[in-house]
Short mmCIF file of C-alpha atoms in Angstrom, two decimals:
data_model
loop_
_atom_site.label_atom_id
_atom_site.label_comp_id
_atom_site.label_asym_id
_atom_site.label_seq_id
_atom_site.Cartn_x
_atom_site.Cartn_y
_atom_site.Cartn_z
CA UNK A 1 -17.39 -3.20 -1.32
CA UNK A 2 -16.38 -5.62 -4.07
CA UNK A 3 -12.92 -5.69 -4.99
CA UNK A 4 -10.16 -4.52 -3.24
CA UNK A 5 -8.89 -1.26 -5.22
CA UNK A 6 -8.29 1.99 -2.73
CA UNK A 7 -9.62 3.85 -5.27
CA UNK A 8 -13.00 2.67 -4.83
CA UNK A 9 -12.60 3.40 -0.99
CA UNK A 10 -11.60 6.89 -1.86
CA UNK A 11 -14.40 6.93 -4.15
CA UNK A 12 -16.51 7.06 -1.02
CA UNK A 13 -15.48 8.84 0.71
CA UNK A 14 -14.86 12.30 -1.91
CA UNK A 15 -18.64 11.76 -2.28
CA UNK A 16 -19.32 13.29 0.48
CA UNK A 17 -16.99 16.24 -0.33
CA UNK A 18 -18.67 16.45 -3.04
CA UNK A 19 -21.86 16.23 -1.66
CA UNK A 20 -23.47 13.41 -3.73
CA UNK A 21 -26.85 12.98 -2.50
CA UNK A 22 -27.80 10.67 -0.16
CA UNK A 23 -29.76 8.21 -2.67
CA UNK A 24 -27.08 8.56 -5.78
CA UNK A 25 -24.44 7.39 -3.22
CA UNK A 26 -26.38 4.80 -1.47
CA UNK A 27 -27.78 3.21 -4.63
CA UNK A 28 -24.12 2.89 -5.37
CA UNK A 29 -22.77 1.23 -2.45
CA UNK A 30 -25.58 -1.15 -2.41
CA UNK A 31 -25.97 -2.33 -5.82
CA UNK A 32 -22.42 -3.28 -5.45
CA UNK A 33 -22.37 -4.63 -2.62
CA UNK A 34 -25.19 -7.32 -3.88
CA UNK A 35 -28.30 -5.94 -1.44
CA UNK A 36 -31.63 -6.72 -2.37
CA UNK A 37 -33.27 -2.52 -2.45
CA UNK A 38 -36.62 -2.19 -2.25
CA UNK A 39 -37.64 0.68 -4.58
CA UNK A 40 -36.50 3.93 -3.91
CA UNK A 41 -38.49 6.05 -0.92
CA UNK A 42 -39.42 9.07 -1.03
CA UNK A 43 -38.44 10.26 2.56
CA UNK A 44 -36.79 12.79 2.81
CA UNK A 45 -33.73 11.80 3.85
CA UNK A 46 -33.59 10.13 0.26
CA UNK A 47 -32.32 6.80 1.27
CA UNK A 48 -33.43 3.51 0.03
CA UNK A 49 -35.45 0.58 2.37
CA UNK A 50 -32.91 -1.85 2.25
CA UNK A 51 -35.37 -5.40 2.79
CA UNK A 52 -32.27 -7.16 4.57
CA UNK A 53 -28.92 -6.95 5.71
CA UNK A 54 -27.12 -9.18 3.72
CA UNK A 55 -26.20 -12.99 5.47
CA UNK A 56 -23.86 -13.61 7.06
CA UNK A 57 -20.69 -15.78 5.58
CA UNK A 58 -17.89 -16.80 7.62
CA UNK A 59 -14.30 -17.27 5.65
CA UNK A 60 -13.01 -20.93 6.02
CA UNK A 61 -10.24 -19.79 7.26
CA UNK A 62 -11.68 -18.91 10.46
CA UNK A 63 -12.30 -22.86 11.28
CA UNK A 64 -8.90 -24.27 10.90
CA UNK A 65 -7.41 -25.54 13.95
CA UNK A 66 -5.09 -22.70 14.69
CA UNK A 67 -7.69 -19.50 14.25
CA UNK A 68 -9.87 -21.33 15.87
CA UNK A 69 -7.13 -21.93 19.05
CA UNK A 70 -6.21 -18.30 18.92
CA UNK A 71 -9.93 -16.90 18.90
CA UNK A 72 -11.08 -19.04 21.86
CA UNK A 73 -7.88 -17.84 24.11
CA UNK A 74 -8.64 -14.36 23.21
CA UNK A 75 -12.55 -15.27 24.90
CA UNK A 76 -10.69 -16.92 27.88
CA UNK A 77 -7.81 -14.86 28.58
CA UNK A 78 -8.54 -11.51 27.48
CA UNK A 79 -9.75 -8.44 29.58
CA UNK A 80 -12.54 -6.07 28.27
CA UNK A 81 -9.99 -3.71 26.68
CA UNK A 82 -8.33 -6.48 24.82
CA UNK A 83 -11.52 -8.18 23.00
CA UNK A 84 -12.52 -4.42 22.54
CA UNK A 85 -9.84 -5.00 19.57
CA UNK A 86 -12.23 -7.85 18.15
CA UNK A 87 -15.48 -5.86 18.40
CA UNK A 88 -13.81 -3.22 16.20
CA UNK A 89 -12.70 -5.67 13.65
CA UNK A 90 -15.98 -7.40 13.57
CA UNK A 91 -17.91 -3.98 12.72
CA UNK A 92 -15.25 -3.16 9.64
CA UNK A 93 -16.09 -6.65 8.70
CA UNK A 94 -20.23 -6.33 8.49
CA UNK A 95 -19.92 -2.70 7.68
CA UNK A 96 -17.53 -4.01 4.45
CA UNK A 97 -20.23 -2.32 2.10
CA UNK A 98 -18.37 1.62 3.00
CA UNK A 99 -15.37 -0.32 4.69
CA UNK A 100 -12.35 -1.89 2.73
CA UNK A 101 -10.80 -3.90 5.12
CA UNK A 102 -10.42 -7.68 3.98
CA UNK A 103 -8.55 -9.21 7.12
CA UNK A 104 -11.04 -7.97 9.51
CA UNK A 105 -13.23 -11.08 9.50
CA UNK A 106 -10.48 -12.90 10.46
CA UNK A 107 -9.04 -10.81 13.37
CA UNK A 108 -12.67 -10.67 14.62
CA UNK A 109 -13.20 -14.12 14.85
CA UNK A 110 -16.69 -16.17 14.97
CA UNK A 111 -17.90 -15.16 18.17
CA UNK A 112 -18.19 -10.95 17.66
CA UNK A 113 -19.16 -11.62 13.95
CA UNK A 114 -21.88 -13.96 14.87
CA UNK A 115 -22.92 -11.52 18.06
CA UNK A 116 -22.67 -8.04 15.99
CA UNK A 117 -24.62 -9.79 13.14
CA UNK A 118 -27.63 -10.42 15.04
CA UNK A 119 -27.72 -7.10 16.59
CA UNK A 120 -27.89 -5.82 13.13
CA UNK A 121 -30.45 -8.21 11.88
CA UNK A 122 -32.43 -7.13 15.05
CA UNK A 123 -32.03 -3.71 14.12
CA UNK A 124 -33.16 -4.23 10.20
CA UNK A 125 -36.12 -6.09 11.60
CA UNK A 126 -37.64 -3.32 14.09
CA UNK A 127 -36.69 -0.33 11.83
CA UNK A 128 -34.32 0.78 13.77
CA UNK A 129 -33.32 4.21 13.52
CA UNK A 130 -29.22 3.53 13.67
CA UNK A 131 -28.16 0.33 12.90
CA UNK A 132 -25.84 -1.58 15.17
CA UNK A 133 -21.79 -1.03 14.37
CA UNK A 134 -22.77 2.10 13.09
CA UNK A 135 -20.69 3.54 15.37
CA UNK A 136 -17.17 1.49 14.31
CA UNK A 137 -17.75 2.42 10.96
CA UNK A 138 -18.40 6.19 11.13
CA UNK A 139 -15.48 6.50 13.48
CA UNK A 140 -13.06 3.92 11.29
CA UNK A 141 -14.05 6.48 7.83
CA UNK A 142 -13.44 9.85 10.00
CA UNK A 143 -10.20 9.05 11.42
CA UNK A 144 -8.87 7.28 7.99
CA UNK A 145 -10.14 10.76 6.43
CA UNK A 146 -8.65 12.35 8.98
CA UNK A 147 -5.43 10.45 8.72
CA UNK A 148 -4.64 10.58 5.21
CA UNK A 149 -5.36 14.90 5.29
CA UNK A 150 -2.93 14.88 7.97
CA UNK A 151 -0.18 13.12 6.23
CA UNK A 152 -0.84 15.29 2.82
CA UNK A 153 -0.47 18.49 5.35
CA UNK A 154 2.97 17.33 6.15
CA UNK A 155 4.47 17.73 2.97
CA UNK A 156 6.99 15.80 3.75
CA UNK A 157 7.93 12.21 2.56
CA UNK A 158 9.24 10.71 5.53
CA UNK A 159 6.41 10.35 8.34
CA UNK A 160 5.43 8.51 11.22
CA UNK A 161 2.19 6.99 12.01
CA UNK A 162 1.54 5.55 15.62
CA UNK A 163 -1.24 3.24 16.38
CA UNK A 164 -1.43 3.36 20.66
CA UNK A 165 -3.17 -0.05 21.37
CA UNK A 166 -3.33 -0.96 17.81
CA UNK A 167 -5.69 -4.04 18.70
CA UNK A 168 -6.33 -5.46 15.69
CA UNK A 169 -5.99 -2.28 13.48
CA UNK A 170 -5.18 -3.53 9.78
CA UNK A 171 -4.52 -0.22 8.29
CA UNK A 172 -1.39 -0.12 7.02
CA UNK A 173 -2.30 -3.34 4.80
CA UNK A 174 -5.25 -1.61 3.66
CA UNK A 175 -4.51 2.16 3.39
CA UNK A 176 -1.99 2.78 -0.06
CA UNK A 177 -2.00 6.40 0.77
CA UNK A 178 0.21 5.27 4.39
CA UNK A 179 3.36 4.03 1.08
CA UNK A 180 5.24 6.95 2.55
CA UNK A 181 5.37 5.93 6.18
CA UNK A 182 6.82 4.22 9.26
CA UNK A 183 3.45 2.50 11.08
CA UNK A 184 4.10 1.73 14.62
CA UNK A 185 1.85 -0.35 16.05
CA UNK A 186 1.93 -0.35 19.90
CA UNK A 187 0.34 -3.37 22.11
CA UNK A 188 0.45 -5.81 24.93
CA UNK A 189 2.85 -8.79 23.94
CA UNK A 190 -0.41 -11.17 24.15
CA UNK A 191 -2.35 -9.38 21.84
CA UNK A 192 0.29 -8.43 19.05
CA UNK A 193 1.34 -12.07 19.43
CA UNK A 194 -2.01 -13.57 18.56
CA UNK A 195 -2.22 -11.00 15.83
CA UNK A 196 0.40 -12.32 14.26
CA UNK A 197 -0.13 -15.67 14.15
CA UNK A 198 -3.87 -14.64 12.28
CA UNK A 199 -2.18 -12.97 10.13
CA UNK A 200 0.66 -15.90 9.35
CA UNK A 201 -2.64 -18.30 9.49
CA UNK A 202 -3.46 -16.12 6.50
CA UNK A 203 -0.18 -15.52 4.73
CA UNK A 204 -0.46 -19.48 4.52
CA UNK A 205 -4.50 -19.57 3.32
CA UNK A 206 -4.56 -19.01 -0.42
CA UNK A 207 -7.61 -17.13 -0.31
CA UNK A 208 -6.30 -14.52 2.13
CA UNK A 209 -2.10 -14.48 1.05
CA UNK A 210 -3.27 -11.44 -1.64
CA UNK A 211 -4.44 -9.01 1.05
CA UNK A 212 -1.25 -9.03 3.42
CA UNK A 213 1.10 -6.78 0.90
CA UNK A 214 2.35 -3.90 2.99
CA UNK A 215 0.57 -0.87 1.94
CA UNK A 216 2.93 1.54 4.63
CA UNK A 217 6.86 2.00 3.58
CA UNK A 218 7.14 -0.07 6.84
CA UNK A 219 5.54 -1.39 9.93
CA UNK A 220 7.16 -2.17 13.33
CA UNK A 221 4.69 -4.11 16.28
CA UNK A 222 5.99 -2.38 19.53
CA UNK A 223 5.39 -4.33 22.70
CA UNK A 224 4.29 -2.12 25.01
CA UNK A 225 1.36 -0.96 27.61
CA UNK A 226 0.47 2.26 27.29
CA UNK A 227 -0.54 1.95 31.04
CA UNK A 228 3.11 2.15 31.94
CA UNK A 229 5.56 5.09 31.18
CA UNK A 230 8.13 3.46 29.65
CA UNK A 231 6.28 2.70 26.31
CA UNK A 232 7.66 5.85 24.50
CA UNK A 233 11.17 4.47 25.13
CA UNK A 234 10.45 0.68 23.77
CA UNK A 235 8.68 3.03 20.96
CA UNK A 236 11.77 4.43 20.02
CA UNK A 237 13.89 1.68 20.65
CA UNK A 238 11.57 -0.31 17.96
CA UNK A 239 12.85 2.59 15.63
CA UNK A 240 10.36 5.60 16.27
CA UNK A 241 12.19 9.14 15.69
CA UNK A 242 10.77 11.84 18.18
CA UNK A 243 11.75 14.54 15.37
CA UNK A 244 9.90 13.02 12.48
CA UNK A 245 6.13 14.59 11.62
CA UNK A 246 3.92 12.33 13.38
CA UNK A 247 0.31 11.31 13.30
CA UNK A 248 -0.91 9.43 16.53
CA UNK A 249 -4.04 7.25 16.92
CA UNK A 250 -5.58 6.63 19.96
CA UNK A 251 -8.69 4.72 18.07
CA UNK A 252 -11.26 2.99 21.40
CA UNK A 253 -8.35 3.32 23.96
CA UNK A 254 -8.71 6.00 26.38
CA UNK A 255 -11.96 5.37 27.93
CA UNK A 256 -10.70 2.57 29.38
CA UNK A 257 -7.83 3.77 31.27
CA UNK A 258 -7.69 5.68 34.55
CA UNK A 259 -7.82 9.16 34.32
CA UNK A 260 -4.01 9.56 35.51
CA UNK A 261 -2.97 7.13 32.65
CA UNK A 262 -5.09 8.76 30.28
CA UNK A 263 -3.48 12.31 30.71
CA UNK A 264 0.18 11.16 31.22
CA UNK A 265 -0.29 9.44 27.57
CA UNK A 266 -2.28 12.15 26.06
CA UNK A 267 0.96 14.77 28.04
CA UNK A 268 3.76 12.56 26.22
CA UNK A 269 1.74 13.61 22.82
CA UNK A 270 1.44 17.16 23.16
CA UNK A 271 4.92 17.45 24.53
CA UNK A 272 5.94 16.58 20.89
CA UNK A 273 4.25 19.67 19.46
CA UNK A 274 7.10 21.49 20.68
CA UNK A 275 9.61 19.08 18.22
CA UNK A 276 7.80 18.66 14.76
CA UNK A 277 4.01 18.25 13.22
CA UNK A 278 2.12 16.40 15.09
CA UNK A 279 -1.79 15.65 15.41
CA UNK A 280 -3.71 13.36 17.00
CA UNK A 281 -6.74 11.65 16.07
CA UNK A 282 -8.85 10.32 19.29
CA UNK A 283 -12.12 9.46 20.40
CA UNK A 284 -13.73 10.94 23.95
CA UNK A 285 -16.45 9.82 26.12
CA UNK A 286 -18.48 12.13 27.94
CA UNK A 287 -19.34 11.57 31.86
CA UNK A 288 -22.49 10.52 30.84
CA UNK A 289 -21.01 7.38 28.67
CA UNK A 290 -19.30 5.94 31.21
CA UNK A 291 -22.21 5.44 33.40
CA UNK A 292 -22.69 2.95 30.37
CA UNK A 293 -20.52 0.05 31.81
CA UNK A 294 -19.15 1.60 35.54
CA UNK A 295 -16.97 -1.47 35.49
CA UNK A 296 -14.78 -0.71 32.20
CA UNK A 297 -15.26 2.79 31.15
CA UNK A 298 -12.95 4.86 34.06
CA UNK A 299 -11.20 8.49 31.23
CA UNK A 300 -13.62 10.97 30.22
CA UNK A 301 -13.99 14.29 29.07
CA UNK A 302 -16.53 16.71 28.39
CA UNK A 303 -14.89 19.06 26.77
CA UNK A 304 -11.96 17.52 25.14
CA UNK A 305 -11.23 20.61 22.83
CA UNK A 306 -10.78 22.40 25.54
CA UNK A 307 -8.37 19.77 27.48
CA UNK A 308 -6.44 19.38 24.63
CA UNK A 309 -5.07 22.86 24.05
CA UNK A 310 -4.37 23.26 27.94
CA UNK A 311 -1.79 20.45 27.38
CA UNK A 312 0.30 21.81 24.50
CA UNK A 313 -2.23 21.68 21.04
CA UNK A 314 -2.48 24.82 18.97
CA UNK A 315 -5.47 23.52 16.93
CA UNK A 316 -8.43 21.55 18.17
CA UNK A 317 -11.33 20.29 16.39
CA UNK A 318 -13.96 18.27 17.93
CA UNK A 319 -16.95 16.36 15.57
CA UNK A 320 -19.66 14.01 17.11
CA UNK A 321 -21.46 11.41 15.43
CA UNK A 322 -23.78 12.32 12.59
CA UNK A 323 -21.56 15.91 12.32
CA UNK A 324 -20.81 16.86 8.16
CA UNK A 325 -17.62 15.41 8.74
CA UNK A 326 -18.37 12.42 10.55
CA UNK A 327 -21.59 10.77 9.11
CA UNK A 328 -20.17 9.43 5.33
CA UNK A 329 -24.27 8.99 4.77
CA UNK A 330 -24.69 6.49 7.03
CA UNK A 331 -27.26 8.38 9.97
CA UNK A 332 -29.64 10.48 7.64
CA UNK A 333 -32.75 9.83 9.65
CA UNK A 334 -32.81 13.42 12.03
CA UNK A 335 -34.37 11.23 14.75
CA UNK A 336 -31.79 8.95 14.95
CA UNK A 337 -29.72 9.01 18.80
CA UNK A 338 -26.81 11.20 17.81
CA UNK A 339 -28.54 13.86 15.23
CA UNK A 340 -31.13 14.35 18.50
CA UNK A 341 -27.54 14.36 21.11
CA UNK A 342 -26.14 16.91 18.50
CA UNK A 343 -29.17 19.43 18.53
CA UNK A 344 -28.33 19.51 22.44
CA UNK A 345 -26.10 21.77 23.88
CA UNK A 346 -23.22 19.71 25.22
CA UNK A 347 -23.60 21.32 28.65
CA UNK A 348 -26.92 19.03 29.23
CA UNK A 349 -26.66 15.95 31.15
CA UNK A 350 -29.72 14.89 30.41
CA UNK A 351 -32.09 14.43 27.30
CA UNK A 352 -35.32 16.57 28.18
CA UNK A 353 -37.10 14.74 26.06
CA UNK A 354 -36.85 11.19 28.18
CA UNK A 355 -34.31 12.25 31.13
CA UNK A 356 -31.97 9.31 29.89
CA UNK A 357 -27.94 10.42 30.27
CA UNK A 358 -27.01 12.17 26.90
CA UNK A 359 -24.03 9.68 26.03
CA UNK A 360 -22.22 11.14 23.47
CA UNK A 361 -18.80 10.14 21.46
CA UNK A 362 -16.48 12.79 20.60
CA UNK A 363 -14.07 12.83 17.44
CA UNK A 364 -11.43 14.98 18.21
CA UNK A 365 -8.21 16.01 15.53
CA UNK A 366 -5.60 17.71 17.92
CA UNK A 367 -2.50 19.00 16.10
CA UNK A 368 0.74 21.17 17.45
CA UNK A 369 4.29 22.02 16.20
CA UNK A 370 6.96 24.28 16.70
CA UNK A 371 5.89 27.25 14.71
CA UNK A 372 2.55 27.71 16.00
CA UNK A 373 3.29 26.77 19.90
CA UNK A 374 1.32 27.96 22.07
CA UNK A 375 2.48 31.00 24.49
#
């Protein structure tokens, strides 16, 4: 997207509350974006042939001596979970044509910007029916969506937002509608420290200095592992007020931790209900996606919406991939992997039509509070 006003963001995303069609909204985000369209099909899911996915450029920045230092520690050091934090940055970087989010090229670094853009290109190239990073994106729009209803439900000036294993999460430099909150961002000391020196790499970088003004009323970087039970304590030590409305973000987090981690951090959450407003926004794993990587992917659950309330939620609303909510006109095609996953009952393991393991992703908006506890 060229330029860097929120509204334009916004933009996007009331057209699909508004139900723009698919080719009026498309046309839009391409033609400013600079891709080369093809004339307009006639399929039926009214969409445009883009010819290619635009090249990839890297910033300069991302070659000076000290990015470059900081991006090849993260490849040496870092576990699976940690660089998970690049790979999310690296799709709000290629997906910048429905995602504002001008730092994320450099918190991705070369390596997952190079690797996701040939995936892509791949994709483009045999047609594929969903695009690589597809995923990121549809799951970065739904829980900024998400998180900016939230904060309007509160009605209240004064509110807390709480990133759990921010990774590389630039939101509350990018979001204008976060100017009346605290962000808490909440992270292993390595990773928040190697954020920060990206982001002073950039406060120094002329081309970069314009998109580091604080969007939130503040932000404090907690060091902390969510792994441990003793990060709601540093949380509020860093400032965090237990009785303030609070939205919490758990954005590509719990799948990797064990199940008992998992549910003591997802407890600690719903425990708040009983204090003030709270919701969480969260992303689930079936069984199924887990079998995807044995090795990383440990926390799942099928039925999240019904998990949640049993811990302390009043309300529970669960989307997957490609739902009205959680598509933004990005997965029109109906034969796509999630529109065929969403036509399946979610008791099925398997897909009948090729016995592969139905791996779906779950969206899930939990919220709780005083008034409307549950008995």
């Amino acid at each position: 997207m060229v330029g860097t006003e929120e509204t334009e963001k916004r933009y996007l995303l009331k057209a699909e509350v508004l139900d723009f069609p698919y080719s009026k909204r498309t046309r839009w985000l391409a033609t400013r974006m600079g891709y080369e369209i093809s004339a307009m099909s006639d399929q039926e899911n009214g969409l445009p042939e883009f010819q290619k996915w635009p090249e990839l450029k890297l910033p300069d920045l991302l070659f000076s001596d000290t990015v470059r230092q900081v991006h090849a520690t993260i490849e040496k050091e870092w576990d699976p979970l940690q660089r998970s934090a690049c790979q999310t940055a690296a799709g709000r970087a290629l997906w910048k044509h429905v995602i504002h989010d001008p730092l994320a090229d450099l918190l991705a670094g070369e390596t997952y910007l190079t690797s996701l853009h040939e995936k892509i290109k791949r994709d483009c190239t045999n047609d594929a029916r969903e695009i690589s990073g597809v995923i990121l994106a549809v799951r970065t729009l739904w829980i900024d969506s998400k998180l900016e209803a939230a904060l309007h439900s509160f009605n209240a000036a004064d509110t807390q937002v709480v990133l759990l294993g921010a990774g590389m999460d630039a939101r509350a430099y990018r979001l204008s509608f976060l100017k009346e909150s605290h962000v808490f961002e909440v992270d292993l000391p390595e990773v928040l420290q190697m954020k920060n020196t990206l982001l002073q790499a950039a406060m120094e970088a002329t081309n970069y200095h314009q998109h580091l003004t604080m969007k939130a009323k503040s932000l404090s970087r907690v060091v902390a592992d969510i792994r441990c039970n003793d990060w709601l304590e540093k949380l509020q030590i860093s400032g965090f007020v237990p009785e303030k409305n609070t939205v919490w973000v758990l954005e590509g987090v719990l799948y990797y931790l064990s199940h008992s981690q998992a549910m003591q951090v997802l407890k600690i959450i719903a425990d708040k209900c009983k204090l003030t407003q709270t919701v969480l926004l969260a992303d689930f794993m079936n069984k199924a996606s887990t079998t995807l990587s044995n090795s990383i992917f440990h926390f799942y659950s099928d039925w999240p919406d019904h998990l949640l309330p049993s811990l302390g939620f009043s309300h529970v609303k669960l989307s997957q991939i490609g739902d009205p909510d959680a598509h933004f006109g990005l997965m029109p095609d109906p034969l796509n992997l999630f529109n065929k996953l969403r036509s399946l009952p979610r008791s099925i393991q398997t897909h009948p039509d090729d016995g592969k393991p139905c791996c779906r992703l779950y969206l899930v908006q939990a919220s709780g509070s005083p008034t409307k506890a549950i008995s």
